[in-house]
């Protein structure tokens, strides 16, 4: 296949603002060339097989020069690779996207551009500032505040003031005083409303409101640093009334989500949409046991069983991987009844067109076992992790129900983020850690190692999870029900 370069705008910071087309391009990439300030959640969408090239500026390092970036894009595309060039905001708005295409065009390399949500509009929006409003202004002007080294700004301030439009300055923190003085000297009224939004759309976004006369001082006094956009115009007066981001219920909260990567998404996104600063640190990984002759044999004689029981979505996944390897499908399960520990596992079954016949009222191993003991008269096949909770089989034993307890995956307790996780806990800035199973607690404790957990709170999905957390000295609160809704609810009421 011929190589191609896709310029993708990743948006201003909130990972939810990546476009669907941008995500699709990332998921299909062989090579991703990215700048700094791209959200780790967006980078997490890059397939493992893809090569990642960071050309952004790093501590003590200079960014890769533009010519070299152009060259990398060209070379990779000529090798036949699907190359994604991931840039902050919109690639064509002060993003040098155009320059990167020139060399490709000269070599007849195919390219595409996927526009992104620009910080010029999104940062004001998350600060409660609509960049246009019929009562205030009829135009929007986006200006770079960047001056070439040692040179004055090349901005026609008179022309800007004459437009009476909303003015948005990017790259202008350093030159804010020159910008505002330029506008005042060109005749702008000193009491014209103005604002600056730092780290717009990110959980630690700050907005300051002032006037064009007082903005530089306000920014300096509050230590505003790049990246920030400055907005000048009457629309800034709407900010207090329209602020919706700073008033989100979890604003300012730092929360760690420990779920395995493939399941973290929904919980993390929900907490983020409530304003929390979410750190996704998967602390466990499930590794299927392949081949798994016991599971294969049991599935081959499924008619021996009345119930097939799953204690996690991972167990369902392992069974399906096995069926697929054998070129089989859901029909292999025949008429066996299905039991799931909770709604998450049931949802995994539904992905395959099946639904659980039984889900206990309380989503844990003890209740699954006790419930099955009541409704089942035949034999139960359990497909679950090595070292699964004994509460399930103990309850079946008590009910005199026969079963086969087959282990189809192992849980690995580790985190590639252990060092940063520990630093975050020790900084005292972390509020909450969510635990969706006892094994995520084990993974968290094993990754971090010896540490004082007394200043964090573990938000636990159920009693077994809470018991494990307490065992490691983590203060806990427990969700009213063992599901994600109740977990989010518990966090809202901390
Ligand atoms: N192409 C980008 C802009 C690149 S220039 C876009 O469309 O957003 C870099 C400037 O963008 C920064 O100096 C800053 O002014 C602005 N910027 C980028 N991300 C920002 C953010 N999250 N909050 C505020 N300003 C941001």
Short mmCIF file of C-alpha atoms and ligand atoms in Angstrom, two decimals:
data_model
loop_
_atom_site.label_atom_id
_atom_site.label_comp_id
_atom_site.label_asym_id
_atom_site.label_seq_id
_atom_site.Cartn_x
_atom_site.Cartn_y
_atom_site.Cartn_z
CA UNK A 1 0.00 0.00 0.00
CA UNK A 2 1.23 3.51 -0.77
CA UNK A 3 2.20 5.58 2.22
CA UNK A 4 0.16 8.54 3.34
CA UNK A 5 0.46 11.34 5.88
CA UNK A 6 -2.60 12.44 7.82
CA UNK A 7 -2.30 15.68 9.75
CA UNK A 8 -4.58 15.30 12.75
CA UNK A 9 -5.66 18.02 15.13
CA UNK A 10 -5.81 16.50 18.62
CA UNK A 11 -7.77 19.38 20.14
CA UNK A 12 -6.78 21.71 22.96
CA UNK A 13 -6.26 19.22 25.79
CA UNK A 14 -9.52 17.61 26.90
CA UNK A 15 -9.20 14.18 25.26
CA UNK A 16 -12.95 14.18 24.61
CA UNK A 17 -12.40 16.90 22.02
CA UNK A 18 -10.48 14.69 19.60
CA UNK A 19 -12.68 14.18 16.53
CA UNK A 20 -14.02 10.78 15.53
CA UNK A 21 -12.12 11.00 12.26
CA UNK A 22 -8.95 11.87 14.16
CA UNK A 23 -9.37 8.84 16.39
CA UNK A 24 -9.93 6.57 13.42
CA UNK A 25 -6.75 7.86 11.76
CA UNK A 26 -4.77 7.23 14.97
CA UNK A 27 -6.12 3.71 15.34
CA UNK A 28 -5.02 2.87 11.79
CA UNK A 29 -1.55 4.44 12.06
CA UNK A 30 1.78 2.70 11.52
CA UNK A 31 3.73 5.73 12.70
CA UNK A 32 2.60 8.64 14.86
CA UNK A 33 4.69 11.80 15.01
CA UNK A 34 3.52 14.00 17.87
CA UNK A 35 4.22 17.26 19.65
CA UNK A 36 4.36 17.91 23.36
CA UNK A 37 1.17 18.85 25.19
CA UNK A 38 -0.80 16.06 23.56
CA UNK A 39 -3.06 14.41 26.14
CA UNK A 40 -1.80 11.01 27.38
CA UNK A 41 -5.34 9.72 26.78
CA UNK A 42 -5.05 10.61 23.10
CA UNK A 43 -1.60 9.02 22.92
CA UNK A 44 -3.09 5.90 24.54
CA UNK A 45 -5.19 5.41 21.38
CA UNK A 46 -2.05 4.75 19.34
CA UNK A 47 -1.91 1.02 18.58
CA UNK A 48 0.89 -0.87 20.32
CA UNK A 49 2.33 -1.99 17.01
CA UNK A 50 2.73 1.62 15.80
CA UNK A 51 5.99 3.52 16.03
CA UNK A 52 5.80 6.68 18.18
CA UNK A 53 8.04 9.61 17.43
CA UNK A 54 8.01 12.50 19.90
CA UNK A 55 9.21 15.65 18.19
CA UNK A 56 8.04 18.00 20.95
CA UNK A 57 10.21 20.04 23.18
CA UNK A 58 11.22 18.15 26.31
CA UNK A 59 12.87 19.28 29.52
CA UNK A 60 16.40 20.46 28.66
CA UNK A 61 15.94 19.37 25.09
CA UNK A 62 15.16 21.42 22.07
CA UNK A 63 12.32 20.44 19.82
CA UNK A 64 13.16 18.58 16.65
CA UNK A 65 13.73 21.30 14.00
CA UNK A 66 10.89 21.78 11.52
CA UNK A 67 12.96 20.66 8.50
CA UNK A 68 13.75 17.42 10.26
CA UNK A 69 10.08 16.79 11.08
CA UNK A 70 9.20 17.37 7.43
CA UNK A 71 11.90 14.88 6.49
CA UNK A 72 10.66 12.24 8.94
CA UNK A 73 7.13 12.52 7.53
CA UNK A 74 8.43 12.18 3.98
CA UNK A 75 10.69 9.22 4.72
CA UNK A 76 8.08 7.23 6.62
CA UNK A 77 5.46 7.85 3.94
CA UNK A 78 7.90 6.76 1.19
CA UNK A 79 8.43 3.54 3.15
CA UNK A 80 4.74 2.90 2.55
CA UNK A 81 3.64 3.70 6.10
CA UNK A 82 0.35 5.23 7.24
CA UNK A 83 1.75 8.23 9.07
CA UNK A 84 -0.26 10.37 11.47
CA UNK A 85 1.13 13.76 12.33
CA UNK A 86 -0.62 14.66 15.56
CA UNK A 87 -0.72 18.33 16.49
CA UNK A 88 -2.31 20.39 19.25
CA UNK A 89 -5.57 22.19 18.52
CA UNK A 90 -6.10 22.59 14.78
CA UNK A 91 -3.08 21.78 12.58
CA UNK A 92 -3.60 24.72 10.24
CA UNK A 93 -4.06 27.37 12.92
CA UNK A 94 -0.57 28.52 13.92
CA UNK A 95 0.41 24.87 13.76
CA UNK A 96 2.80 24.93 10.80
CA UNK A 97 0.63 22.26 9.21
CA UNK A 98 0.99 23.97 5.86
CA UNK A 99 4.78 23.89 6.01
CA UNK A 100 4.72 20.17 6.71
CA UNK A 101 2.65 19.52 3.62
CA UNK A 102 4.92 21.39 1.21
CA UNK A 103 7.65 18.76 1.07
CA UNK A 104 5.05 15.98 0.79
CA UNK A 105 3.32 17.76 -2.08
CA UNK A 106 6.66 18.24 -3.85
CA UNK A 107 7.25 14.47 -3.68
CA UNK A 108 3.70 13.53 -4.67
CA UNK A 109 3.09 11.85 -1.33
CA UNK A 110 -0.61 11.48 -0.50
CA UNK A 111 -1.85 13.49 2.47
CA UNK A 112 -4.99 14.46 4.32
CA UNK A 113 -5.86 16.97 6.99
CA UNK A 114 -8.24 16.27 9.84
CA UNK A 115 -9.13 19.60 11.43
CA UNK A 116 -9.08 19.81 15.22
CA UNK A 117 -10.90 21.81 17.84
CA UNK A 118 -8.76 24.89 18.27
CA UNK A 119 -7.78 26.34 21.62
CA UNK A 120 -8.68 29.76 20.19
CA UNK A 121 -12.35 28.85 20.52
CA UNK A 122 -12.37 25.96 23.01
CA UNK A 123 -10.34 27.62 25.80
CA UNK A 124 -12.69 30.64 25.90
CA UNK A 125 -15.67 28.25 25.67
CA UNK A 126 -14.51 26.27 28.71
CA UNK A 127 -14.07 29.61 30.46
CA UNK A 128 -17.71 30.54 29.81
CA UNK A 129 -16.84 32.95 26.99
CA UNK A 130 -18.65 32.58 23.65
CA UNK A 131 -16.31 34.17 21.13
CA UNK A 132 -19.22 35.77 19.32
CA UNK A 133 -22.60 36.94 20.56
CA UNK A 134 -25.10 38.93 18.54
CA UNK A 135 -25.50 41.57 21.22
CA UNK A 136 -21.78 42.28 21.43
CA UNK A 137 -19.81 41.57 18.32
CA UNK A 138 -20.03 40.42 14.76
CA UNK A 139 -16.51 39.19 14.11
CA UNK A 140 -13.73 37.11 15.61
CA UNK A 141 -10.04 37.67 14.96
CA UNK A 142 -7.34 35.20 15.93
CA UNK A 143 -3.89 36.71 16.17
CA UNK A 144 -0.48 35.36 17.08
CA UNK A 145 1.21 37.24 19.89
CA UNK A 146 4.52 35.63 19.07
CA UNK A 147 7.26 38.04 18.08
CA UNK A 148 10.39 36.98 16.21
CA UNK A 149 13.40 37.10 18.53
CA UNK A 150 14.32 40.69 19.35
CA UNK A 151 11.69 42.11 16.96
CA UNK A 152 8.57 44.09 17.88
CA UNK A 153 5.13 42.53 17.29
CA UNK A 154 3.93 42.80 13.71
CA UNK A 155 0.35 43.61 14.55
CA UNK A 156 -1.79 46.34 13.00
CA UNK A 157 -3.49 47.42 16.24
CA UNK A 158 -5.46 50.26 14.59
CA UNK A 159 -7.02 47.82 12.16
CA UNK A 160 -7.91 45.41 14.99
CA UNK A 161 -9.51 48.10 17.13
CA UNK A 162 -11.56 49.30 14.13
CA UNK A 163 -13.13 45.87 13.67
CA UNK A 164 -14.83 46.11 17.09
CA UNK A 165 -14.68 42.30 17.00
CA UNK A 166 -13.56 39.78 19.59
CA UNK A 167 -9.76 39.48 19.59
CA UNK A 168 -8.15 36.19 20.58
CA UNK A 169 -4.37 36.12 20.99
CA UNK A 170 -2.42 32.86 20.94
CA UNK A 171 1.20 32.50 22.01
CA UNK A 172 0.90 35.85 23.73
CA UNK A 173 1.72 35.37 27.42
CA UNK A 174 5.22 36.86 27.06
CA UNK A 175 4.02 39.81 25.01
CA UNK A 176 0.73 40.45 26.81
CA UNK A 177 1.75 43.93 28.01
CA UNK A 178 2.84 44.93 24.48
CA UNK A 179 -0.43 43.61 23.05
CA UNK A 180 -2.66 45.45 25.51
CA UNK A 181 -0.61 48.66 25.28
CA UNK A 182 -0.76 48.47 21.51
CA UNK A 183 -4.57 48.22 21.61
CA UNK A 184 -4.87 51.08 24.10
CA UNK A 185 -2.54 53.28 22.02
CA UNK A 186 -4.71 52.51 18.97
CA UNK A 187 -7.75 53.89 20.78
CA UNK A 188 -9.41 50.90 22.47
CA UNK A 189 -11.43 51.92 25.55
CA UNK A 190 -9.41 51.00 28.66
CA UNK A 191 -12.44 49.38 30.31
CA UNK A 192 -12.97 46.92 27.44
CA UNK A 193 -13.51 43.51 29.08
CA UNK A 194 -10.65 41.04 28.72
CA UNK A 195 -9.76 37.58 30.00
CA UNK A 196 -6.96 35.06 29.88
CA UNK A 197 -7.53 31.30 29.98
CA UNK A 198 -4.53 29.18 30.96
CA UNK A 199 -4.42 25.45 30.18
CA UNK A 200 -7.88 25.70 28.68
CA UNK A 201 -10.12 22.59 28.69
CA UNK A 202 -7.71 20.80 31.06
CA UNK A 203 -8.77 19.96 34.62
CA UNK A 204 -6.45 22.60 36.05
CA UNK A 205 -7.66 25.34 33.70
CA UNK A 206 -7.56 28.88 35.16
CA UNK A 207 -9.46 31.89 33.88
CA UNK A 208 -8.80 35.46 34.94
CA UNK A 209 -11.10 38.32 34.05
CA UNK A 210 -9.90 41.90 33.80
CA UNK A 211 -9.97 44.81 31.34
CA UNK A 212 -7.62 45.44 28.47
CA UNK A 213 -5.84 47.89 30.77
CA UNK A 214 -5.49 45.60 33.80
CA UNK A 215 -5.04 42.20 32.13
CA UNK A 216 -1.20 42.20 31.90
CA UNK A 217 -0.86 43.00 35.58
CA UNK A 218 -3.48 40.43 36.62
CA UNK A 219 -1.75 37.75 34.56
CA UNK A 220 1.63 38.57 36.03
CA UNK A 221 0.40 38.69 39.61
CA UNK A 222 -1.24 35.32 39.21
CA UNK A 223 1.77 33.77 37.52
CA UNK A 224 -0.07 32.83 34.32
CA UNK A 225 2.17 30.83 31.99
CA UNK A 226 1.91 29.33 28.52
CA UNK A 227 -0.23 27.77 27.14
CA UNK A 228 -2.87 30.44 27.49
CA UNK A 229 -5.16 32.42 25.22
CA UNK A 230 -6.08 36.04 25.83
CA UNK A 231 -9.51 37.24 24.81
CA UNK A 232 -10.34 40.90 24.43
CA UNK A 233 -13.83 42.19 23.80
CA UNK A 234 -17.23 42.68 25.44
CA UNK A 235 -18.05 38.93 25.26
CA UNK A 236 -15.63 38.47 28.18
CA UNK A 237 -18.22 40.08 30.45
CA UNK A 238 -20.37 36.94 30.03
CA UNK A 239 -17.78 34.65 31.61
CA UNK A 240 -19.11 34.65 35.16
CA UNK A 241 -22.68 34.04 34.08
CA UNK A 242 -21.81 31.35 31.55
CA UNK A 243 -19.10 29.60 33.50
CA UNK A 244 -19.94 25.91 33.48
CA UNK A 245 -16.53 24.26 33.73
CA UNK A 246 -15.25 25.67 37.00
CA UNK A 247 -18.52 24.80 38.70
CA UNK A 248 -18.48 21.10 37.78
CA UNK A 249 -18.93 19.00 40.94
CA UNK A 250 -15.56 17.24 40.84
CA UNK A 251 -13.52 20.30 39.79
CA UNK A 252 -10.16 20.37 41.53
CA UNK A 253 -10.37 16.71 42.55
CA UNK A 254 -7.50 14.41 41.59
CA UNK A 255 -8.63 10.85 41.10
CA UNK A 256 -6.70 7.74 40.11
CA UNK A 257 -8.49 5.06 38.09
CA UNK A 258 -6.81 1.69 38.52
CA UNK A 259 -8.93 -0.41 36.18
CA UNK A 260 -7.19 -2.39 33.49
CA UNK A 261 -6.76 -0.26 30.39
CA UNK A 262 -9.43 -1.95 28.29
CA UNK A 263 -12.08 -1.21 30.93
CA UNK A 264 -10.91 2.13 32.33
CA UNK A 265 -12.42 4.28 29.59
CA UNK A 266 -15.99 4.72 30.77
CA UNK A 267 -15.24 5.41 34.42
CA UNK A 268 -12.40 7.79 33.60
CA UNK A 269 -14.46 9.67 31.00
CA UNK A 270 -17.39 10.04 33.36
CA UNK A 271 -15.22 11.43 36.13
CA UNK A 272 -13.51 13.77 33.67
CA UNK A 273 -16.84 15.05 32.41
CA UNK A 274 -17.69 15.87 36.02
CA UNK A 275 -14.57 18.04 36.15
CA UNK A 276 -12.11 15.70 37.89
CA UNK A 277 -8.43 15.54 37.08
CA UNK A 278 -8.23 11.85 36.24
CA UNK A 279 -5.05 9.78 36.17
CA UNK A 280 -5.42 6.45 34.45
CA UNK A 281 -2.94 4.08 36.03
CA UNK A 282 -3.94 0.53 35.18
CA UNK A 283 -2.55 -1.63 37.98
CA UNK A 284 -3.55 -5.04 36.74
CA UNK A 285 -3.43 -6.88 33.50
CA UNK A 286 -5.22 -10.09 32.66
CA UNK A 287 -3.28 -12.64 30.68
CA UNK A 288 -5.31 -15.47 29.11
CA UNK A 289 -3.97 -18.96 29.72
CA UNK A 290 -3.44 -20.21 26.17
CA UNK A 291 -3.88 -23.01 25.41
CA UNK A 292 -6.33 -23.93 28.14
CA UNK A 293 -7.13 -27.64 27.69
CA UNK A 294 -9.42 -27.76 30.77
CA UNK A 295 -11.63 -25.01 29.37
CA UNK A 296 -11.66 -26.63 25.92
CA UNK A 297 -12.66 -29.99 27.37
CA UNK A 298 -15.36 -28.46 29.58
CA UNK A 299 -16.85 -26.48 26.71
CA UNK A 300 -16.88 -29.62 24.57
CA UNK A 301 -19.20 -31.29 27.11
CA UNK A 302 -21.29 -28.28 28.07
CA UNK A 303 -24.46 -30.39 28.18
CA UNK A 304 -23.11 -31.76 31.49
CA UNK A 305 -23.70 -28.35 33.04
CA UNK A 306 -26.81 -26.43 34.02
CA UNK A 307 -25.00 -23.12 34.49
CA UNK A 308 -21.93 -21.47 33.05
CA UNK A 309 -20.76 -18.79 35.51
CA UNK A 310 -18.51 -15.80 34.87
CA UNK A 311 -16.98 -13.59 37.56
CA UNK A 312 -15.53 -10.95 35.22
CA UNK A 313 -15.71 -9.61 31.66
CA UNK A 314 -12.19 -11.04 31.20
CA UNK A 315 -13.52 -14.59 31.63
CA UNK A 316 -16.08 -13.98 28.88
CA UNK A 317 -13.27 -12.60 26.70
CA UNK A 318 -11.13 -15.72 27.23
CA UNK A 319 -13.97 -18.04 26.26
CA UNK A 320 -14.58 -16.05 23.08
CA UNK A 321 -10.94 -16.00 22.13
CA UNK A 322 -10.93 -19.76 22.46
CA UNK A 323 -14.11 -20.17 20.39
CA UNK A 324 -12.68 -17.93 17.72
CA UNK A 325 -9.43 -19.85 17.59
CA UNK A 326 -11.51 -22.94 16.88
CA UNK A 327 -13.55 -21.18 14.21
CA UNK A 328 -16.59 -21.54 16.46
CA UNK A 329 -19.16 -19.06 17.81
CA UNK A 330 -21.91 -18.55 20.40
CA UNK A 331 -23.81 -21.63 19.17
CA UNK A 332 -21.11 -23.75 20.84
CA UNK A 333 -22.75 -22.79 24.14
CA UNK A 334 -26.01 -24.47 23.19
CA UNK A 335 -28.72 -24.17 25.81
CA UNK A 336 -26.53 -23.84 28.91
CA UNK A 337 -27.79 -21.14 31.31
CA UNK A 338 -25.51 -18.21 31.97
CA UNK A 339 -24.69 -16.54 35.29
CA UNK A 340 -22.77 -13.27 35.57
CA UNK A 341 -21.38 -11.69 38.72
CA UNK A 342 -22.64 -8.23 37.73
CA UNK A 343 -23.85 -5.93 35.01
CA UNK A 344 -20.35 -5.35 33.56
CA UNK A 345 -19.94 -9.06 32.88
CA UNK A 346 -23.48 -9.26 31.53
CA UNK A 347 -22.66 -6.39 29.17
CA UNK A 348 -19.71 -8.37 27.86
CA UNK A 349 -22.05 -11.31 27.17
CA UNK A 350 -24.45 -9.00 25.37
CA UNK A 351 -21.67 -8.00 23.00
CA UNK A 352 -21.88 -11.59 21.79
CA UNK A 353 -25.65 -11.60 21.53
CA UNK A 354 -26.25 -13.41 24.83
CA UNK A 355 -27.61 -12.30 28.16
CA UNK A 356 -27.16 -13.64 31.68
CA UNK A 357 -30.02 -15.74 33.05
CA UNK A 358 -28.87 -14.91 36.54
CA UNK A 359 -27.13 -11.90 38.12
CA UNK A 360 -27.05 -11.72 41.94
CA UNK A 361 -28.60 -8.70 43.66
CA UNK A 362 -25.22 -7.90 45.23
CA UNK A 363 -22.42 -8.17 42.68
CA UNK A 364 -19.81 -10.28 44.45
CA UNK A 365 -18.52 -13.83 44.47
CA UNK A 366 -20.29 -14.81 47.72
CA UNK A 367 -23.70 -13.68 46.45
CA UNK A 368 -23.16 -15.30 43.05
CA UNK A 369 -22.41 -18.62 44.79
CA UNK A 370 -25.30 -18.35 47.26
CA UNK A 371 -27.74 -17.37 44.49
CA UNK A 372 -26.68 -20.24 42.25
CA UNK A 373 -27.03 -22.64 45.17
CA UNK A 374 -30.68 -21.62 45.39
CA UNK A 375 -31.71 -21.79 41.76
CA UNK A 376 -29.49 -24.53 40.37
CA UNK A 377 -29.92 -28.27 40.72
CA UNK A 378 -27.34 -29.44 38.18
CA UNK A 379 -23.64 -28.83 37.77
CA UNK A 380 -21.94 -25.41 37.42
CA UNK A 381 -18.98 -24.57 35.20
CA UNK A 382 -16.99 -21.59 36.47
CA UNK A 383 -14.59 -19.87 34.07
CA UNK A 384 -12.49 -17.37 35.98
CA UNK A 385 -9.03 -16.24 37.12
CA UNK A 386 -6.39 -18.25 38.82
CA UNK A 387 -6.64 -17.39 42.51
CA UNK A 388 -10.30 -16.40 42.23
CA UNK A 389 -12.21 -15.65 45.42
CA UNK A 390 -12.92 -18.80 47.50
CA UNK A 391 -16.25 -17.20 48.54
CA UNK A 392 -17.87 -18.50 45.33
CA UNK A 393 -16.94 -22.15 45.70
CA UNK A 394 -17.55 -22.09 49.47
CA UNK A 395 -21.12 -20.95 48.86
CA UNK A 396 -21.62 -23.69 46.26
CA UNK A 397 -20.17 -26.26 48.66
CA UNK A 398 -22.59 -25.12 51.35
CA UNK A 399 -25.46 -25.53 48.91
CA UNK A 400 -24.15 -29.00 47.91
CA UNK A 401 -23.87 -27.93 44.29
CA UNK A 402 -21.25 -29.69 42.20
CA UNK A 403 -19.03 -27.59 40.00
CA UNK A 404 -15.85 -27.36 37.95
CA UNK A 405 -13.72 -24.31 38.75
CA UNK A 406 -11.59 -23.70 35.68
CA UNK A 407 -8.93 -21.04 35.48
CA UNK A 408 -8.70 -19.43 32.08
CA UNK A 409 -6.57 -16.37 32.84
CA UNK A 410 -4.10 -15.02 35.35
CA UNK A 411 -4.00 -11.56 36.81
CA UNK A 412 -0.69 -9.75 36.72
CA UNK A 413 -0.27 -7.13 39.41
CA UNK A 414 1.94 -4.44 38.01
CA UNK A 415 1.88 -0.95 36.65
CA UNK A 416 4.24 0.67 34.22
CA UNK A 417 3.33 3.90 36.03
CA UNK A 418 4.46 2.78 39.50
CA UNK A 419 6.99 5.60 39.94
CA UNK A 420 4.65 8.42 38.94
CA UNK A 421 1.85 6.89 40.98
CA UNK A 422 4.01 6.82 44.08
CA UNK A 423 5.16 10.39 43.50
CA UNK A 424 1.54 11.50 43.17
CA UNK A 425 0.58 9.85 46.46
CA UNK A 426 3.57 11.29 48.27
CA UNK A 427 2.88 14.78 46.91
CA UNK A 428 -0.30 14.80 49.00
CA UNK A 429 -2.18 16.18 46.01
CA UNK A 430 -4.08 13.01 45.27
CA UNK A 431 -7.60 12.83 46.71
CA UNK A 432 -9.14 9.57 45.64
CA UNK A 433 -8.28 6.20 44.16
CA UNK A 434 -11.04 4.09 42.64
CA UNK A 435 -10.97 0.35 43.13
CA UNK A 436 -13.31 -1.81 41.07
CA UNK A 437 -12.11 -5.16 42.42
CA UNK A 438 -9.94 -6.64 45.14
CA UNK A 439 -7.37 -7.41 42.47
CA UNK A 440 -7.06 -3.74 41.46
CA UNK A 441 -6.26 -3.01 45.13
CA UNK A 442 -3.63 -5.73 45.12
CA UNK A 443 -2.18 -4.37 41.89
CA UNK A 444 -2.13 -0.84 43.25
CA UNK A 445 -0.43 -1.84 46.50
CA UNK A 446 2.06 -4.08 44.72
CA UNK A 447 2.98 -1.39 42.19
CA UNK A 448 3.44 1.42 44.68
CA UNK A 449 5.18 -0.67 47.32
CA UNK A 450 5.70 0.53 50.87
CA UNK A 451 3.97 3.88 51.19
CA UNK A 452 1.86 5.91 53.61
CA UNK A 453 -1.69 5.65 52.26
CA UNK A 454 -3.37 7.51 55.12
CA UNK A 455 -3.92 10.71 53.11
CA UNK A 456 -5.78 9.10 50.24
CA UNK A 457 -9.25 7.59 50.18
CA UNK A 458 -10.01 4.39 48.31
CA UNK A 459 -13.46 4.46 46.72
CA UNK A 460 -14.39 0.78 46.59
CA UNK A 461 -17.02 -0.98 44.51
CA UNK A 462 -17.97 -3.45 47.26
CA UNK A 463 -17.15 -4.92 50.65
CA UNK A 464 -14.58 -7.47 49.44
CA UNK A 465 -12.69 -4.73 47.62
CA UNK A 466 -12.90 -2.49 50.70
CA UNK A 467 -11.57 -5.27 52.94
CA UNK A 468 -8.55 -5.64 50.67
CA UNK A 469 -7.94 -1.87 50.73
CA UNK A 470 -8.17 -1.70 54.51
CA UNK A 471 -5.73 -4.57 54.69
CA UNK A 472 -3.20 -2.28 52.95
CA UNK A 473 -3.94 0.64 55.27
CA UNK A 474 -6.02 2.60 52.75
CA UNK A 475 -8.97 4.52 54.26
CA UNK A 476 -12.10 3.56 52.31
CA UNK A 477 -15.60 4.50 51.33
CA UNK A 478 -17.84 1.88 49.74
CA UNK A 479 -20.33 2.32 46.90
CA UNK A 480 -23.96 1.61 47.77
CA UNK A 481 -24.16 -0.94 44.96
CA UNK A 482 -21.39 -2.74 43.13
CA UNK A 483 -21.62 -0.89 39.83
CA UNK A 484 -20.01 2.08 38.15
CA UNK A 485 -23.04 4.36 38.65
CA UNK A 486 -22.93 3.80 42.38
CA UNK A 487 -19.16 4.27 42.43
CA UNK A 488 -19.48 7.65 40.69
CA UNK A 489 -22.28 8.53 43.10
CA UNK A 490 -20.07 7.71 46.08
CA UNK A 491 -17.33 9.97 44.69
CA UNK A 492 -19.82 12.82 44.26
CA UNK A 493 -20.75 12.51 47.91
CA UNK A 494 -17.26 12.23 49.42
N1 LIG B 1 -2.83 24.84 16.61
C1 LIG B 1 -3.09 25.23 17.97
C2 LIG B 1 -2.33 26.48 18.35
C3 LIG B 1 -0.84 26.29 18.33
S1 LIG B 1 0.03 27.71 18.85
C4 LIG B 1 -4.60 25.40 18.18
O1 LIG B 1 -5.35 25.40 17.21
O2 LIG B 1 -5.03 25.48 19.33
C5 LIG B 1 0.24 27.41 20.57
C6 LIG B 1 -0.65 28.32 21.36
O3 LIG B 1 -1.96 27.82 21.41
C7 LIG B 1 -0.26 28.50 22.81
O4 LIG B 1 0.77 29.44 22.97
C8 LIG B 1 -1.54 28.99 23.40
O5 LIG B 1 -1.76 30.35 23.12
C9 LIG B 1 -2.57 28.20 22.62
N2 LIG B 1 -2.99 27.00 23.34
C10 LIG B 1 -2.79 25.72 22.98
N3 LIG B 1 -3.39 24.90 23.87
C11 LIG B 1 -3.98 25.68 24.79
C12 LIG B 1 -4.77 25.43 25.95
N4 LIG B 1 -5.07 24.18 26.35
N5 LIG B 1 -5.23 26.49 26.66
C13 LIG B 1 -4.95 27.73 26.28
N6 LIG B 1 -4.20 28.04 25.19
C14 LIG B 1 -3.74 27.02 24.46
#
